[in-house]
Amino acid sequence: MTLLSFLRGRGLTGAKLGCGEGGCGACTVMVSYVDVASGKPVHRAVDSCLFPLCHADGMHITTIEGIGSTRTGLHPVQERIAQSDGTQCGFCTPGIAMSAYALLAQHSKPTAAQMEASMDGNLCRCTGYRSLLDALLSFTPDGHHPNRPGPLDTPLDPLPRAPTLRASPLHFQGDFGEWFRPVDLATLLEIKTVHPHAQLSVGSSEIGVDRKMKGTEPSVLIDPTLIPEMNVLAREDDILRVGAAAPLTSLQEFLATLRDEVSPAQNQTVHALMEQLEWFAGPQIR
């Protein structure tokens, strides 16, 4: 079961099923969790149509219903989209709002370039993007119009409580097959020995698409996201170590910190990697 199916089955229907393969962003929600490497809370926009429900254990999920409504009061993101005429049919609007909200939760004062990039994974087929950009750029110090509201005065506090560190192993078994979440590399290797055809699932972007387009259903899946060795991001002299389970967004942020630390020759490699990552899918997939 995907996170989107779970949410909509419980009446949280703001997130929509659009393409079903992580391309349109209509299903975007925010996941908050404690990063296994840094120990700090992280807030990311994800495509809930591909996000396995099992993977959400230990995370805090924020949907469009959770940030505001006409009954309880709109969040500034929602309010400014409405004031800028940034919605027509409204199908894509919750996903766009949640992409911006997730960015503001992670970076309280994002740049105009960061805000624009946060929309890379969202499609709008009727409104067009100018009014949406006008609304969302108002949250940036270098992109807002002087006659409009500016960046938020106080950072977002999206967590009513800190999410628990997902340090416990999990094993689910049902009609869909088996799901394992080991917390150390030795256990993962033991599972792979018993189930040599098991697939690793980090973001499920490929497995989820194959399930829809090809009808494939892996019988055994392993979630390696809690294994420290597979989340490492480190520079050791001329070597860059990137764990197989490290999110590409985290890799982008890590590379940005290296630009001023490496030699001009090494910086060419860093720049090339960052440029390539910008063209790899959208933020929700990365």
GROMACS .gro file of N, CA and C in nm, residues 80-213:
model
  402
   80ARG      N    1  -0.144   3.320   0.008
   80ARG     CA    2  -0.080   3.397  -0.097
   80ARG      C    3  -0.105   3.336  -0.235
   81ILE      N    4  -0.117   3.205  -0.244
   81ILE     CA    5  -0.154   3.144  -0.371
   81ILE      C    6  -0.293   3.191  -0.414
   82ALA      N    7  -0.385   3.195  -0.319
   82ALA     CA    8  -0.521   3.242  -0.351
   82ALA      C    9  -0.521   3.389  -0.390
   83GLN      N   10  -0.448   3.471  -0.316
   83GLN     CA   11  -0.446   3.615  -0.345
   83GLN      C   12  -0.381   3.647  -0.479
   84SER      N   13  -0.293   3.559  -0.525
   84SER     CA   14  -0.225   3.581  -0.652
   84SER      C   15  -0.297   3.514  -0.769
   85ASP      N   16  -0.419   3.465  -0.743
   85ASP     CA   17  -0.495   3.393  -0.847
   85ASP      C   18  -0.414   3.275  -0.900
   86GLY      N   19  -0.354   3.201  -0.808
   86GLY     CA   20  -0.267   3.091  -0.846
   86GLY      C   21  -0.337   2.958  -0.860
   87THR      N   22  -0.470   2.958  -0.864
   87THR     CA   23  -0.541   2.831  -0.877
   87THR      C   24  -0.664   2.849  -0.962
   88GLN      N   25  -0.694   2.749  -1.044
   88GLN     CA   26  -0.818   2.748  -1.121
   88GLN      C   27  -0.897   2.622  -1.086
   89CYS      N   28  -0.861   2.508  -1.148
   89CYS     CA   29  -0.936   2.386  -1.113
   89CYS      C   30  -0.901   2.339  -0.973
   90GLY      N   31  -0.780   2.368  -0.925
   90GLY     CA   32  -0.741   2.334  -0.789
   90GLY      C   33  -0.687   2.194  -0.770
   91PHE      N   34  -0.683   2.113  -0.875
   91PHE     CA   35  -0.638   1.974  -0.860
   91PHE      C   36  -0.492   1.968  -0.816
   92CYS      N   37  -0.409   2.054  -0.875
   92CYS     CA   38  -0.266   2.048  -0.846
   92CYS      C   39  -0.226   2.136  -0.728
   93THR      N   40  -0.315   2.226  -0.685
   93THR     CA   41  -0.278   2.328  -0.587
   93THR      C   42  -0.228   2.272  -0.454
   94PRO      N   43  -0.293   2.169  -0.396
   94PRO     CA   44  -0.240   2.116  -0.270
   94PRO      C   45  -0.097   2.068  -0.280
   95GLY      N   46  -0.062   2.002  -0.391
   95GLY     CA   47   0.074   1.954  -0.407
   95GLY      C   48   0.174   2.067  -0.418
   96ILE      N   49   0.137   2.173  -0.491
   96ILE     CA   50   0.226   2.289  -0.505
   96ILE      C   51   0.245   2.358  -0.370
   97ALA      N   52   0.136   2.373  -0.297
   97ALA     CA   53   0.145   2.436  -0.165
   97ALA      C   54   0.234   2.354  -0.071
   98MET      N   55   0.223   2.221  -0.077
   98MET     CA   56   0.303   2.139   0.012
   98MET      C   57   0.451   2.138  -0.027
   99SER      N   58   0.480   2.151  -0.157
   99SER     CA   59   0.620   2.161  -0.198
   99SER      C   60   0.683   2.287  -0.140
  100ALA      N   61   0.610   2.399  -0.147
  100ALA     CA   62   0.661   2.524  -0.091
  100ALA      C   63   0.670   2.517   0.061
  101TYR      N   64   0.571   2.457   0.123
  101TYR     CA   65   0.569   2.444   0.269
  101TYR      C   66   0.689   2.362   0.318
  102ALA      N   67   0.718   2.252   0.248
  102ALA     CA   68   0.831   2.168   0.288
  102ALA      C   69   0.963   2.243   0.276
  103LEU      N   70   0.977   2.324   0.170
  103LEU     CA   71   1.098   2.403   0.156
  103LEU      C   72   1.111   2.503   0.271
  104LEU      N   73   1.002   2.569   0.305
  104LEU     CA   74   1.004   2.668   0.414
  104LEU      C   75   1.030   2.601   0.549
  105ALA      N   76   0.987   2.477   0.564
  105ALA     CA   77   1.013   2.405   0.689
  105ALA      C   78   1.161   2.370   0.701
  106GLN      N   79   1.225   2.341   0.588
  106GLN     CA   80   1.367   2.304   0.588
  106GLN      C   81   1.457   2.427   0.584
  107HIS      N   82   1.414   2.530   0.511
  107HIS     CA   83   1.492   2.655   0.497
  107HIS      C   84   1.398   2.772   0.523
  108SER      N   85   1.411   2.836   0.637
  108SER     CA   86   1.314   2.938   0.676
  108SER      C   87   1.314   3.058   0.583
  109LYS      N   88   1.429   3.091   0.524
  109LYS     CA   89   1.437   3.203   0.431
  109LYS      C   90   1.507   3.156   0.302
  110PRO      N   91   1.436   3.081   0.219
  110PRO     CA   92   1.498   3.029   0.097
  110PRO      C   93   1.523   3.140  -0.003
  111THR      N   94   1.615   3.117  -0.094
  111THR     CA   95   1.638   3.212  -0.202
  111THR      C   96   1.531   3.194  -0.309
  112ALA      N   97   1.524   3.291  -0.400
  112ALA     CA   98   1.428   3.280  -0.510
  112ALA      C   99   1.459   3.157  -0.595
  113ALA      N  100   1.588   3.128  -0.615
  113ALA     CA  101   1.626   3.011  -0.695
  113ALA      C  102   1.582   2.882  -0.627
  114GLN      N  103   1.595   2.875  -0.494
  114GLN     CA  104   1.551   2.757  -0.421
  114GLN      C  105   1.400   2.738  -0.430
  115MET      N  106   1.326   2.848  -0.417
  115MET     CA  107   1.180   2.839  -0.423
  115MET      C  108   1.135   2.795  -0.561
  116GLU      N  109   1.196   2.852  -0.663
  116GLU     CA  110   1.158   2.812  -0.799
  116GLU      C  111   1.192   2.666  -0.824
  117ALA      N  112   1.307   2.622  -0.774
  117ALA     CA  113   1.347   2.483  -0.793
  117ALA      C  114   1.255   2.387  -0.718
  118SER      N  115   1.195   2.434  -0.608
  118SER     CA  116   1.105   2.347  -0.531
  118SER      C  117   0.981   2.309  -0.610
  119MET      N  118   0.951   2.384  -0.718
  119MET     CA  119   0.833   2.356  -0.800
  119MET      C  120   0.866   2.265  -0.919
  120ASP      N  121   0.992   2.222  -0.930
  120ASP     CA  122   1.032   2.142  -1.045
  120ASP      C  123   0.951   2.013  -1.057
  121GLY      N  124   0.905   1.961  -0.946
  121GLY     CA  125   0.832   1.834  -0.948
  121GLY      C  126   0.683   1.849  -0.952
  122ASN      N  127   0.632   1.969  -0.979
  122ASN     CA  128   0.488   1.994  -0.981
  122ASN      C  129   0.444   2.047  -1.116
  123LEU      N  130   0.336   1.991  -1.170
  123LEU     CA  131   0.278   2.038  -1.295
  123LEU      C  132   0.146   2.107  -1.268
  124CYS      N  133   0.120   2.214  -1.342
  124CYS     CA  134  -0.009   2.284  -1.337
  124CYS      C  135  -0.056   2.300  -1.481
  125ARG      N  136  -0.171   2.242  -1.512
  125ARG     CA  137  -0.212   2.236  -1.652
  125ARG      C  138  -0.312   2.346  -1.691
  126CYS      N  139  -0.358   2.426  -1.597
  126CYS     CA  140  -0.455   2.529  -1.637
  126CYS      C  141  -0.419   2.669  -1.591
  127THR      N  142  -0.360   2.684  -1.473
  127THR     CA  143  -0.334   2.817  -1.422
  127THR      C  144  -0.213   2.880  -1.490
  128GLY      N  145  -0.113   2.799  -1.520
  128GLY     CA  146   0.016   2.854  -1.562
  128GLY      C  147   0.098   2.886  -1.439
  129TYR      N  148   0.225   2.917  -1.459
  129TYR     CA  149   0.316   2.923  -1.346
  129TYR      C  150   0.348   3.065  -1.299
  130ARG      N  151   0.315   3.168  -1.377
  130ARG     CA  152   0.354   3.303  -1.337
  130ARG      C  153   0.287   3.343  -1.207
  131SER      N  154   0.156   3.322  -1.196
  131SER     CA  155   0.086   3.362  -1.074
  131SER      C  156   0.133   3.280  -0.954
  132LEU      N  157   0.165   3.152  -0.977
  132LEU     CA  158   0.216   3.069  -0.869
  132LEU      C  159   0.353   3.117  -0.824
  133LEU      N  160   0.438   3.149  -0.919
  133LEU     CA  161   0.571   3.200  -0.884
  133LEU      C  162   0.561   3.332  -0.810
  134ASP      N  163   0.471   3.420  -0.854
  134ASP     CA  164   0.453   3.548  -0.785
  134ASP      C  165   0.417   3.525  -0.639
  135ALA      N  166   0.330   3.427  -0.615
  135ALA     CA  167   0.287   3.398  -0.479
  135ALA      C  168   0.402   3.342  -0.395
  136LEU      N  169   0.472   3.244  -0.449
  136LEU     CA  170   0.573   3.173  -0.370
  136LEU      C  171   0.703   3.250  -0.357
  137LEU      N  172   0.737   3.330  -0.457
  137LEU     CA  173   0.858   3.410  -0.445
  137LEU      C  174   0.846   3.519  -0.340
  138SER      N  175   0.723   3.549  -0.299
  138SER     CA  176   0.705   3.649  -0.194
  138SER      C  177   0.765   3.603  -0.062
  139PHE      N  178   0.794   3.472  -0.048
  139PHE     CA  179   0.853   3.421   0.076
  139PHE      C  180   1.005   3.431   0.075
  140THR      N  181   1.063   3.481  -0.035
  140THR     CA  182   1.209   3.484  -0.047
  140THR      C  183   1.261   3.626  -0.032
  141PRO      N  184   1.376   3.644   0.032
  141PRO     CA  185   1.430   3.779   0.049
  141PRO      C  186   1.466   3.847  -0.083
  142ASP      N  187   1.505   3.769  -0.185
  142ASP     CA  188   1.551   3.828  -0.310
  142ASP      C  189   1.452   3.817  -0.424
  143GLY      N  190   1.329   3.772  -0.395
  143GLY     CA  191   1.235   3.754  -0.504
  143GLY      C  192   1.099   3.817  -0.483
  144HIS      N  193   1.073   3.869  -0.361
  144HIS     CA  194   0.938   3.920  -0.336
  144HIS      C  195   0.923   4.064  -0.387
  145HIS      N  196   0.801   4.099  -0.422
  145HIS     CA  197   0.769   4.233  -0.470
  145HIS      C  198   0.757   4.327  -0.349
  146PRO      N  199   0.811   4.447  -0.358
  146PRO     CA  200   0.808   4.537  -0.241
  146PRO      C  201   0.669   4.573  -0.193
  147ASN      N  202   0.568   4.563  -0.280
  147ASN     CA  203   0.432   4.597  -0.240
  147ASN      C  204   0.352   4.476  -0.192
  148ARG      N  205   0.420   4.364  -0.172
  148ARG     CA  206   0.353   4.243  -0.127
  148ARG      C  207   0.416   4.195   0.003
  149PRO      N  208   0.348   4.105   0.074
  149PRO     CA  209   0.408   4.050   0.197
  149PRO      C  210   0.540   3.984   0.167
  150GLY      N  211   0.631   3.990   0.263
  150GLY     CA  212   0.765   3.934   0.243
  150GLY      C  213   0.783   3.801   0.312
  151PRO      N  214   0.909   3.763   0.336
  151PRO     CA  215   0.938   3.635   0.401
  151PRO      C  216   0.872   3.626   0.538
  152LEU      N  217   0.852   3.502   0.586
  152LEU     CA  218   0.791   3.481   0.717
  152LEU      C  219   0.880   3.537   0.827
  153ASP      N  220   0.817   3.600   0.926
  153ASP     CA  221   0.893   3.658   1.036
  153ASP      C  222   0.951   3.551   1.128
  154THR      N  223   0.877   3.443   1.146
  154THR     CA  224   0.923   3.335   1.233
  154THR      C  225   0.932   3.206   1.153
  155PRO      N  226   1.034   3.124   1.177
  155PRO     CA  227   1.046   2.997   1.105
  155PRO      C  228   0.927   2.907   1.133
  156LEU      N  229   0.896   2.821   1.037
  156LEU     CA  230   0.790   2.724   1.057
  156LEU      C  231   0.830   2.625   1.165
  157ASP      N  232   0.732   2.582   1.244
  157ASP     CA  233   0.752   2.475   1.341
  157ASP      C  234   0.652   2.366   1.308
  158PRO      N  235   0.683   2.285   1.206
  158PRO     CA  236   0.582   2.192   1.156
  158PRO      C  237   0.558   2.071   1.244
  159LEU      N  238   0.641   2.051   1.347
  159LEU     CA  239   0.629   1.931   1.427
  159LEU      C  240   0.570   1.960   1.563
  160PRO      N  241   0.450   1.909   1.591
  160PRO     CA  242   0.396   1.924   1.725
  160PRO      C  243   0.479   1.847   1.827
  161ARG      N  244   0.549   1.747   1.779
  161ARG     CA  245   0.643   1.673   1.863
  161ARG      C  246   0.753   1.621   1.770
  162ALA      N  247   0.870   1.603   1.825
  162ALA     CA  248   0.981   1.555   1.742
  162ALA      C  249   0.955   1.412   1.699
  163PRO      N  250   0.976   1.381   1.572
  163PRO     CA  251   0.958   1.242   1.530
  163PRO      C  252   1.060   1.152   1.597
  164THR      N  253   1.020   1.030   1.624
  164THR     CA  254   1.112   0.937   1.688
  164THR      C  255   1.215   0.890   1.587
  165LEU      N  256   1.335   0.866   1.636
  165LEU     CA  257   1.440   0.813   1.550
  165LEU      C  258   1.403   0.670   1.514
  166ARG      N  259   1.396   0.644   1.384
  166ARG     CA  260   1.352   0.513   1.338
  166ARG      C  261   1.465   0.412   1.352
  167ALA      N  262   1.495   0.377   1.475
  167ALA     CA  263   1.609   0.290   1.499
  167ALA      C  264   1.570   0.144   1.518
  168SER      N  265   1.443   0.113   1.515
  168SER     CA  266   1.400  -0.023   1.541
  168SER      C  267   1.382  -0.100   1.410
  169PRO      N  268   1.425  -0.226   1.407
  169PRO     CA  269   1.404  -0.307   1.287
  169PRO      C  270   1.257  -0.341   1.270
  170LEU      N  271   1.215  -0.357   1.146
  170LEU     CA  272   1.077  -0.391   1.116
  170LEU      C  273   1.072  -0.511   1.023
  171HIS      N  274   0.964  -0.588   1.036
  171HIS     CA  275   0.939  -0.699   0.945
  171HIS      C  276   0.788  -0.714   0.930
  172PHE      N  277   0.740  -0.685   0.809
  172PHE     CA  278   0.598  -0.701   0.779
  172PHE      C  279   0.583  -0.815   0.679
  173GLN      N  280   0.476  -0.892   0.696
  173GLN     CA  281   0.448  -1.000   0.602
  173GLN      C  282   0.298  -1.003   0.575
  174GLY      N  283   0.260  -1.014   0.449
  174GLY     CA  284   0.118  -1.016   0.413
  174GLY      C  285   0.100  -1.066   0.272
  175ASP      N  286  -0.019  -1.038   0.217
  175ASP     CA  287  -0.049  -1.082   0.081
  175ASP      C  288   0.047  -1.020  -0.020
  176PHE      N  289   0.099  -0.899   0.011
  176PHE     CA  290   0.188  -0.829  -0.081
  176PHE      C  291   0.328  -0.890  -0.083
  177GLY      N  292   0.361  -0.970   0.018
  177GLY     CA  293   0.495  -1.024   0.030
  177GLY      C  294   0.556  -0.989   0.165
  178GLU      N  295   0.686  -0.963   0.167
  178GLU     CA  296   0.755  -0.931   0.291
  178GLU      C  297   0.832  -0.800   0.278
  179TRP      N  298   0.836  -0.726   0.389
  179TRP     CA  299   0.910  -0.600   0.396
  179TRP      C  300   1.003  -0.608   0.517
  180PHE      N  301   1.130  -0.587   0.494
  180PHE     CA  302   1.229  -0.587   0.601
  180PHE      C  303   1.289  -0.447   0.614
  181ARG      N  304   1.314  -0.405   0.739
  181ARG     CA  305   1.391  -0.283   0.762
  181ARG      C  306   1.498  -0.312   0.867
  182PRO      N  307   1.616  -0.355   0.822
  182PRO     CA  308   1.727  -0.378   0.916
  182PRO      C  309   1.789  -0.245   0.958
  183VAL      N  310   1.863  -0.249   1.067
  183VAL     CA  311   1.928  -0.126   1.115
  183VAL      C  312   2.079  -0.138   1.113
  184ASP      N  313   2.131  -0.248   1.062
  184ASP     CA  314   2.276  -0.262   1.048
  184ASP      C  315   2.306  -0.343   0.924
  185LEU      N  316   2.426  -0.325   0.873
  185LEU     CA  317   2.465  -0.386   0.746
  185LEU      C  318   2.471  -0.537   0.755
  186ALA      N  319   2.514  -0.589   0.869
  186ALA     CA  320   2.524  -0.735   0.884
  186ALA      C  321   2.387  -0.801   0.870
  187THR      N  322   2.285  -0.742   0.929
  187THR     CA  323   2.150  -0.799   0.919
  187THR      C  324   2.099  -0.792   0.776
  188LEU      N  325   2.127  -0.680   0.706
  188LEU     CA  326   2.086  -0.670   0.566
  188LEU      C  327   2.148  -0.782   0.484
  189LEU      N  328   2.276  -0.809   0.506
  189LEU     CA  329   2.343  -0.913   0.430
  189LEU      C  330   2.286  -1.051   0.463
  190GLU      N  331   2.247  -1.070   0.588
  190GLU     CA  332   2.185  -1.197   0.626
  190GLU      C  333   2.051  -1.215   0.553
  191ILE      N  334   1.972  -1.107   0.545
  191ILE     CA  335   1.842  -1.114   0.476
  191ILE      C  336   1.865  -1.145   0.327
  192LYS      N  337   1.966  -1.080   0.268
  192LYS     CA  338   1.995  -1.104   0.127
  192LYS      C  339   2.043  -1.248   0.103
  193THR      N  340   2.107  -1.306   0.202
  193THR     CA  341   2.150  -1.446   0.189
  193THR      C  342   2.029  -1.539   0.186
  194VAL      N  343   1.932  -1.510   0.273
  194VAL     CA  344   1.811  -1.593   0.279
  194VAL      C  345   1.720  -1.564   0.159
  195HIS      N  346   1.715  -1.436   0.117
  195HIS     CA  347   1.628  -1.394   0.006
  195HIS      C  348   1.716  -1.328  -0.102
  196PRO      N  349   1.789  -1.406  -0.179
  196PRO     CA  350   1.885  -1.348  -0.275
  196PRO      C  351   1.820  -1.260  -0.382
  197HIS      N  352   1.691  -1.278  -0.407
  197HIS     CA  353   1.624  -1.197  -0.511
  197HIS      C  354   1.552  -1.075  -0.451
  198ALA      N  355   1.571  -1.051  -0.323
  198ALA     CA  356   1.506  -0.935  -0.260
  198ALA      C  357   1.559  -0.806  -0.321
  199GLN      N  358   1.469  -0.707  -0.336
  199GLN     CA  359   1.508  -0.577  -0.391
  199GLN      C  360   1.519  -0.475  -0.279
  200LEU      N  361   1.615  -0.383  -0.294
  200LEU     CA  362   1.629  -0.273  -0.199
  200LEU      C  363   1.535  -0.161  -0.240
  201SER      N  364   1.465  -0.104  -0.142
  201SER     CA  365   1.371   0.005  -0.168
  201SER      C  366   1.406   0.123  -0.080
  202VAL      N  367   1.456   0.231  -0.142
  202VAL     CA  368   1.489   0.353  -0.068
  202VAL      C  369   1.376   0.454  -0.083
  203GLY      N  370   1.346   0.494  -0.207
  203GLY     CA  371   1.237   0.586  -0.231
  203GLY      C  372   1.123   0.525  -0.309
  204SER      N  373   1.144   0.404  -0.360
  204SER     CA  374   1.043   0.329  -0.436
  204SER      C  375   1.006   0.395  -0.567
  205SER      N  376   1.087   0.490  -0.615
  205SER     CA  377   1.052   0.560  -0.738
  205SER      C  378   1.053   0.466  -0.859
  206GLU      N  379   1.145   0.369  -0.861
  206GLU     CA  380   1.148   0.274  -0.972
  206GLU      C  381   1.053   0.157  -0.948
  207ILE      N  382   1.055   0.103  -0.827
  207ILE     CA  383   0.968  -0.011  -0.797
  207ILE      C  384   0.822   0.028  -0.809
  208GLY      N  385   0.789   0.149  -0.762
  208GLY     CA  386   0.650   0.195  -0.769
  208GLY      C  387   0.602   0.214  -0.912
  209VAL      N  388   0.689   0.267  -0.998
  209VAL     CA  389   0.652   0.285  -1.139
  209VAL      C  390   0.639   0.149  -1.207
  210ASP      N  391   0.731   0.058  -1.180
  210ASP     CA  392   0.722  -0.076  -1.239
  210ASP      C  393   0.593  -0.146  -1.196
  211ARG      N  394   0.553  -0.123  -1.071
  211ARG     CA  395   0.428  -0.185  -1.024
  211ARG      C  396   0.310  -0.137  -1.106
  212LYS      N  397   0.309  -0.006  -1.139
  212LYS     CA  398   0.198   0.050  -1.216
  212LYS      C  399   0.206   0.015  -1.364
  213MET      N  400   0.324   0.033  -1.423
  213MET     CA  401   0.338   0.021  -1.568
  213MET      C  402   0.356  -0.123  -1.614
   0.00000   0.00000   0.00000
